[in-house]
Short mmCIF file of C-alpha atoms in Angstrom, two decimals:
data_model
loop_
_atom_site.label_atom_id
_atom_site.label_comp_id
_atom_site.label_asym_id
_atom_site.label_seq_id
_atom_site.Cartn_x
_atom_site.Cartn_y
_atom_site.Cartn_z
CA MET A 91 50.77 -88.86 23.63
CA GLN A 92 50.74 -88.05 27.51
CA VAL A 93 52.74 -85.59 29.72
CA ALA A 94 54.55 -86.39 32.46
CA GLY A 95 53.96 -84.66 35.93
CA HIS A 96 52.57 -85.02 39.42
CA PHE A 97 48.98 -85.27 40.70
CA GLN A 98 47.67 -84.21 43.90
CA GLY A 99 44.17 -85.38 45.12
CA GLY A 100 41.71 -83.37 46.46
CA SER A 101 41.51 -84.47 49.84
CA SER A 102 46.11 -84.69 50.71
CA SER A 103 48.84 -82.37 50.00
CA ARG A 104 50.62 -85.59 48.60
CA ARG A 105 52.13 -85.56 45.19
CA VAL A 106 52.30 -88.80 43.57
CA ALA A 107 54.59 -89.55 39.98
CA ALA A 108 51.38 -90.08 37.27
CA THR A 109 51.00 -89.04 33.78
CA LEU A 110 48.04 -86.88 32.00
CA ARG A 111 46.09 -88.56 28.86
CA CYS A 112 44.08 -87.57 26.94
CA GLU A 113 41.48 -90.73 25.17
CA ARG A 114 38.32 -90.87 23.64
CA GLY A 115 37.48 -87.00 25.15
CA GLN A 116 38.24 -88.11 28.56
CA VAL A 117 41.43 -86.65 30.37
CA ARG A 118 42.90 -89.45 32.40
CA VAL A 119 45.66 -89.31 34.88
CA VAL A 120 47.39 -92.26 35.61
CA ALA A 121 50.10 -93.23 38.39
CA GLU A 122 53.46 -95.12 37.44
CA GLY A 123 51.99 -98.22 38.44
CA GLY A 124 48.85 -97.94 36.02
CA ASP A 125 46.28 -97.43 38.45
CA LEU A 126 43.56 -94.92 37.37
CA LEU A 127 44.11 -91.50 39.50
CA ALA A 128 41.42 -89.22 38.01
CA VAL A 129 39.47 -89.55 35.12
CA ALA A 130 36.81 -86.14 33.31
CA GLU A 131 35.40 -85.24 30.45
CA ARG A 132 37.63 -83.12 28.37
CA ASP A 133 35.34 -79.85 28.89
CA GLU A 134 35.02 -80.28 32.65
CA VAL A 135 38.30 -80.11 33.43
CA GLU A 136 40.43 -76.43 34.06
CA VAL A 137 43.44 -76.14 32.15
CA SER A 138 45.39 -72.88 33.83
CA SER A 139 47.25 -70.39 31.18
CA ARG A 140 50.60 -70.83 30.34
CA LEU A 141 52.93 -68.18 31.64
CA GLY A 142 56.88 -68.24 30.77
CA ASN A 143 57.92 -71.46 32.31
CA THR A 144 55.88 -71.47 35.40
CA PRO A 145 54.25 -75.25 35.53
CA ARG A 146 50.90 -76.12 34.26
CA PHE A 147 47.97 -76.99 36.03
CA ILE A 148 45.02 -79.46 34.96
CA ARG A 149 42.17 -79.37 37.84
CA PHE A 150 39.42 -81.77 37.84
CA LYS A 151 35.86 -80.60 39.90
CA GLY A 152 36.89 -83.05 42.48
CA GLY A 153 39.40 -80.43 43.67
CA GLU A 154 42.37 -82.76 42.13
CA ALA A 155 45.32 -81.47 40.04
CA PHE A 156 47.65 -82.57 37.83
CA GLU A 157 51.01 -80.09 37.70
CA THR A 158 53.92 -80.34 34.89
CA ALA A 159 56.21 -78.23 33.62
CA ASP A 160 55.89 -79.75 29.62
CA ASN A 161 53.96 -76.64 28.85
CA ASP A 162 54.51 -77.70 24.72
CA GLY A 163 52.98 -81.42 25.71
CA VAL A 164 49.84 -79.97 27.38
CA ASP A 165 49.33 -77.16 24.48
CA ARG A 166 49.63 -80.47 22.32
CA LEU A 167 47.91 -82.88 24.17
CA LEU A 168 44.50 -80.33 25.10
CA PRO A 169 44.54 -78.01 22.10
CA ALA A 170 41.37 -76.47 22.99
CA ALA A 171 42.63 -74.90 25.90
CA GLY A 172 44.82 -72.96 23.89
CA ALA A 173 47.92 -71.16 25.69
CA GLY A 174 46.16 -68.52 27.20
CA LEU A 175 45.67 -65.28 27.35
CA LEU A 176 48.49 -64.78 29.74
CA HIS A 177 51.11 -66.38 27.30
CA HIS A 178 49.26 -64.09 24.35
CA LEU A 179 50.35 -60.90 25.75
CA GLU A 180 53.79 -61.99 26.84
CA SER A 181 54.56 -63.09 23.70
CA ARG A 182 54.32 -59.62 21.87
CA LEU A 183 56.52 -56.70 22.72
CA ARG A 184 53.82 -54.71 22.21
CA TYR A 185 51.94 -56.05 25.35
CA VAL A 186 54.77 -56.60 27.16
CA LEU A 187 55.86 -52.85 26.51
CA LEU A 188 52.97 -51.72 27.67
CA GLY A 189 52.77 -53.73 31.02
CA VAL A 190 55.94 -52.06 31.31
CA LEU A 191 55.01 -48.79 31.02
CA VAL A 192 51.42 -49.51 33.32
CA THR A 193 53.96 -51.08 35.75
CA VAL A 194 55.96 -48.00 36.35
CA ALA A 195 52.83 -45.81 36.04
CA PHE A 196 51.47 -47.23 38.93
CA VAL A 197 54.63 -47.33 40.96
CA TRP A 198 55.31 -43.82 40.12
CA ALA A 199 51.58 -43.03 41.55
CA SER A 200 51.90 -45.10 44.58
CA VAL A 201 54.99 -43.55 45.74
CA GLN A 202 54.21 -39.96 44.66
CA TRP A 203 50.75 -40.08 45.59
CA GLY A 204 49.27 -43.03 47.18
CA VAL A 205 51.51 -44.25 49.76
CA PRO A 206 51.74 -40.80 51.64
CA MET A 207 48.11 -40.01 51.44
CA ALA A 208 47.34 -43.46 52.75
CA ALA A 209 50.02 -43.24 55.43
CA ARG A 210 48.34 -39.98 56.42
CA ALA A 211 44.76 -41.30 56.62
CA ILE A 212 45.74 -44.46 58.51
CA ALA A 213 48.03 -42.18 60.87
CA ALA A 214 45.22 -39.68 61.61
CA SER A 215 43.00 -42.57 62.22
CA LEU A 216 44.88 -44.14 64.57
CA PRO A 217 43.60 -43.44 68.37
CA GLN A 218 46.16 -41.71 70.71
CA SER A 219 46.20 -44.95 72.86
CA VAL A 220 48.24 -46.57 69.80
CA HIS A 221 50.63 -43.59 69.10
CA ALA A 222 51.18 -43.45 72.97
CA HIS A 223 51.94 -47.10 73.12
CA ALA A 224 54.78 -46.62 70.14
CA ASP A 225 55.59 -43.54 72.32
CA SER A 226 56.81 -45.65 75.26
CA LEU A 227 58.51 -48.25 73.56
CA VAL A 228 60.96 -45.56 71.65
CA LEU A 229 61.26 -43.99 74.77
CA GLU A 230 62.31 -46.83 76.39
CA LEU A 231 64.72 -47.75 73.53
CA ILE A 232 66.33 -44.77 73.74
CA ASP A 233 66.96 -44.43 77.16
CA ARG A 234 68.23 -48.09 77.03
CA GLN A 235 70.50 -48.22 74.19
CA MET A 236 71.56 -44.38 73.18
CA MET A 237 70.87 -41.30 75.89
CA ALA A 238 71.63 -40.81 79.95
CA PRO A 239 69.53 -39.11 82.60
CA SER A 240 70.04 -35.68 82.24
CA ARG A 241 73.07 -33.45 83.84
CA LEU A 242 71.13 -30.05 83.71
CA ASP A 243 70.55 -28.44 86.65
CA ALA A 244 66.91 -29.17 87.99
CA THR A 245 66.50 -25.56 88.22
CA GLU A 246 67.41 -24.87 84.39
CA GLN A 247 65.18 -27.95 83.80
CA GLN A 248 62.33 -26.38 85.36
CA ARG A 249 63.27 -22.98 83.81
CA LEU A 250 63.01 -24.33 80.53
CA GLN A 251 59.91 -26.47 81.32
CA ALA A 252 58.46 -23.17 82.33
CA LEU A 253 59.66 -21.39 78.68
CA PHE A 254 58.31 -23.94 76.73
CA ALA A 255 54.98 -24.44 78.31
CA PRO A 256 52.82 -21.53 76.40
CA LEU A 257 54.20 -23.69 73.12
CA ALA A 258 53.47 -27.22 74.44
CA ALA A 259 50.10 -26.59 75.71
CA GLU A 260 49.12 -25.19 71.86
CA LEU A 261 47.90 -28.98 70.93
CA GLY A 262 46.08 -29.33 73.76
CA GLU A 263 45.67 -33.41 74.46
CA ASP A 264 45.76 -33.87 70.90
CA PRO A 265 48.09 -35.47 71.52
CA PRO A 266 49.61 -34.26 74.52
CA ILE A 267 53.03 -32.51 74.56
CA ARG A 268 56.06 -33.27 77.28
CA VAL A 269 59.38 -32.32 76.73
CA LEU A 270 62.20 -34.18 78.71
CA PHE A 271 65.85 -33.76 78.71
CA ARG A 272 68.72 -36.64 78.26
CA LEU A 273 72.57 -36.62 78.22
CA ALA A 274 73.06 -38.24 74.42
CA SER A 275 75.94 -40.82 73.61
CA ASP A 276 78.58 -38.95 71.34
CA GLU A 277 76.79 -40.18 67.64
CA ILE A 278 73.48 -38.75 69.04
CA GLY A 279 75.09 -35.37 69.90
CA ALA A 280 73.59 -32.33 69.86
CA ASN A 281 69.34 -33.27 68.80
CA ALA A 282 66.14 -33.33 69.99
CA LEU A 283 63.58 -35.91 69.04
CA ALA A 284 59.58 -36.01 68.60
CA LEU A 285 58.45 -39.08 69.64
CA PRO A 286 54.85 -40.89 68.43
CA GLY A 287 52.69 -39.66 71.63
CA GLY A 288 54.01 -36.37 72.01
CA THR A 289 57.09 -36.63 73.98
CA ILE A 290 59.75 -34.51 72.98
CA VAL A 291 63.52 -35.14 74.14
CA PHE A 292 65.89 -32.44 73.74
CA THR A 293 70.00 -33.39 74.65
CA ASP A 294 71.94 -31.66 76.76
CA GLN A 295 74.39 -31.18 74.25
CA LEU A 296 71.19 -29.10 72.42
CA VAL A 297 70.71 -27.06 74.99
CA GLY A 298 74.33 -26.08 75.79
CA LEU A 299 75.00 -25.02 71.83
CA ALA A 300 71.96 -22.75 72.08
CA ARG A 301 72.84 -18.88 72.40
CA SER A 302 69.41 -17.67 73.14
CA ASP A 303 65.99 -19.12 74.40
CA GLU A 304 64.75 -18.37 71.21
CA GLU A 305 66.69 -20.66 69.90
CA LEU A 306 65.61 -23.45 71.87
CA ILE A 307 61.97 -22.17 71.14
CA GLY A 308 62.49 -22.63 67.50
CA VAL A 309 63.61 -26.28 67.73
CA LEU A 310 60.89 -26.43 70.12
CA ALA A 311 58.50 -25.48 67.50
CA HIS A 312 59.93 -27.74 64.51
CA GLU A 313 59.43 -30.83 66.78
CA ILE A 314 55.56 -29.84 67.76
CA GLY A 315 55.26 -29.73 64.05
CA HIS A 316 56.58 -33.35 63.81
CA VAL A 317 54.43 -34.53 66.55
CA ALA A 318 50.94 -32.72 65.06
CA HIS A 319 51.96 -33.93 61.52
CA ARG A 320 52.26 -37.34 62.89
CA HIS A 321 55.56 -37.63 61.10
CA ALA A 322 56.53 -40.56 63.52
CA MET A 323 54.15 -42.32 62.71
CA ARG A 324 53.49 -41.85 59.20
CA ARG A 325 57.09 -42.49 58.44
CA SER A 326 56.88 -45.69 60.10
CA ILE A 327 53.62 -46.77 57.78
CA GLN A 328 55.22 -45.45 54.84
CA ALA A 329 58.10 -47.57 54.96
CA SER A 330 55.95 -50.56 55.84
CA MET A 331 53.46 -49.99 52.66
CA MET A 332 56.66 -49.62 50.46
CA GLY A 333 58.21 -53.13 51.49
CA VAL A 334 54.68 -54.52 50.34
CA LEU A 335 54.78 -52.36 47.18
CA ALA A 336 58.39 -53.86 46.43
CA ALA A 337 57.17 -57.20 47.18
CA VAL A 338 54.36 -57.30 44.83
CA VAL A 339 56.26 -55.54 42.03
CA VAL A 340 59.30 -57.93 42.55
CA GLY A 341 57.14 -61.15 42.99
CA ASP A 342 59.47 -62.08 45.99
CA VAL A 343 58.95 -60.67 49.45
CA SER A 344 62.79 -61.85 50.48
CA ALA A 345 64.03 -59.96 47.43
CA VAL A 346 62.96 -56.95 49.40
CA SER A 347 66.57 -56.93 51.84
CA SER A 348 68.34 -57.37 48.90
CA ALA A 349 70.95 -54.18 47.93
CA VAL A 350 69.11 -53.80 44.43
CA THR A 351 65.87 -53.42 46.50
CA ALA A 352 66.64 -51.67 49.23
CA LEU A 353 68.42 -49.10 47.95
CA PRO A 354 65.34 -47.27 46.31
CA LEU A 355 63.57 -47.63 49.18
CA ILE A 356 65.95 -46.10 51.26
CA LEU A 357 66.53 -43.39 48.44
CA THR A 358 62.58 -42.50 48.40
CA GLU A 359 62.40 -43.05 52.57
CA LEU A 360 64.67 -39.78 52.74
CA GLY A 361 62.52 -37.89 50.16
CA TYR A 362 59.78 -38.99 52.52
CA SER A 363 61.52 -37.47 55.57
CA ARG A 364 63.11 -34.27 53.80
CA GLY A 365 59.35 -33.38 53.16
CA PHE A 366 58.58 -33.77 56.75
CA GLU A 367 61.59 -31.79 57.97
CA ARG A 368 60.21 -28.53 55.14
CA GLU A 369 56.48 -29.18 56.85
CA ALA A 370 57.78 -29.08 60.65
CA ASP A 371 59.66 -25.74 59.56
CA ASP A 372 56.78 -24.30 58.26
CA HIS A 373 54.78 -25.32 61.49
CA ALA A 374 57.65 -23.80 63.28
CA VAL A 375 57.80 -20.51 61.91
CA ASP A 376 53.87 -19.95 61.98
CA MET A 377 54.18 -20.94 65.72
CA MET A 378 57.00 -18.69 66.81
CA ARG A 379 55.03 -15.86 64.92
CA ARG A 380 51.95 -16.49 66.89
CA HIS A 381 54.32 -16.60 70.14
CA GLY A 382 56.12 -13.36 68.92
CA VAL A 383 59.68 -15.15 68.28
CA ASP A 384 61.55 -13.79 65.74
CA PRO A 385 61.84 -17.29 63.25
CA ARG A 386 65.19 -16.34 62.08
CA HIS A 387 66.54 -17.60 65.48
CA LEU A 388 65.41 -21.37 64.10
CA ALA A 389 67.27 -20.69 61.34
CA ASN A 390 70.83 -19.43 63.16
CA MET A 391 70.22 -22.72 65.36
CA LEU A 392 70.08 -24.64 62.53
CA GLN A 393 73.24 -23.18 61.18
CA ARG A 394 75.13 -24.12 64.12
CA LEU A 395 73.66 -27.52 64.07
CA ASP A 396 75.38 -28.10 60.75
CA PRO A 397 78.57 -25.94 59.85
CA ALA A 398 79.34 -28.18 57.13
CA GLN A 399 76.49 -26.60 55.46
CA GLY A 400 75.34 -29.63 53.01
CA GLY A 401 77.55 -31.69 51.24
CA VAL A 402 77.32 -35.40 50.69
CA GLY A 403 76.65 -36.22 53.82
CA SER A 404 73.92 -33.84 54.35
CA TYR A 405 72.07 -35.43 50.94
CA LEU A 406 72.20 -38.94 52.40
CA SER A 407 70.03 -37.69 55.62
CA THR A 408 66.74 -37.08 56.85
CA HIS A 409 67.49 -33.66 56.34
CA PRO A 410 67.00 -31.24 53.77
CA PRO A 411 70.44 -29.16 53.29
CA THR A 412 70.53 -26.99 55.81
CA PRO A 413 71.20 -23.75 53.28
CA GLU A 414 68.41 -24.42 51.81
CA ARG A 415 65.98 -24.72 54.95
CA VAL A 416 67.80 -21.65 55.97
CA ARG A 417 66.66 -19.72 53.07
CA ALA A 418 63.30 -21.50 53.04
CA ILE A 419 62.88 -20.39 56.87
CA HIS A 420 64.06 -16.38 55.80
CA ALA A 421 61.29 -15.96 53.08
CA ARG A 422 58.59 -17.25 55.15
CA ALA A 423 60.01 -15.07 58.02
CA ALA A 424 59.90 -11.81 55.38
CA GLN A 425 56.46 -12.53 54.49
#
């Protein structure tokens, strides 16, 4: 009895067509031309466990290996090796169901707690130089592709900088807050962005939309919340970790980019982002109170930024529905 396959020597990656034989307690690998490639006692070789239709390997002490897809032939030729624990488990429905449950529980716990906790710890432990470098890269990208120099009057910019200074100074140098003004493209419009290293960008359109300085203070307090909680870096780390987790579960790194795998990742990241927005809103309410500004000014600005008041477009965004945020801000302001 013999099994066909390929042999690979321990000192070379070259594969040679060969057959595996078991004669008088010895395992032999013979090339197609009849040359003996490897020989060992039966108890000196290692036989890989059987798992579905994956190839089996018979490994020798010298590093040589024989590979074959004939799993049944290996089991007949080397019955003492058995099918292995993995094959035993996958052949029984109760173990398969248990494995599915364990996998689902592992993924759920990782997404719910593991990834956010790990990202928070990693982002907090990174030196400020890393955040500052990421900050400069993002700002360079924004200036090159999405925004242009501000058209706000220099006097107005100076007035707003003076208005924002007390809030910007609250975090000290961890990280240092600086406010920049830019004219945004139509796609960005009225917006404010918090970058990883403490830079906060206000668009001209946002400044023009505000009806009072208190509304702009509310937006600044919200963006400082993103900076204080390292949301930009945490989101980047979480996205990377979710990709790795998906690759581990699916078993194929290339599958991460597929639509089936990418959709859960996108929805999960939306959930993470909405959690960040709520955290930044809470931070803004507390900060505005400390500086004697009514937090409801932030709620008014949010309503003006999102006149649609939620809906499908709002659901598929990184922000919670505006009515939900407004209710939460009013509730905290009333406490």
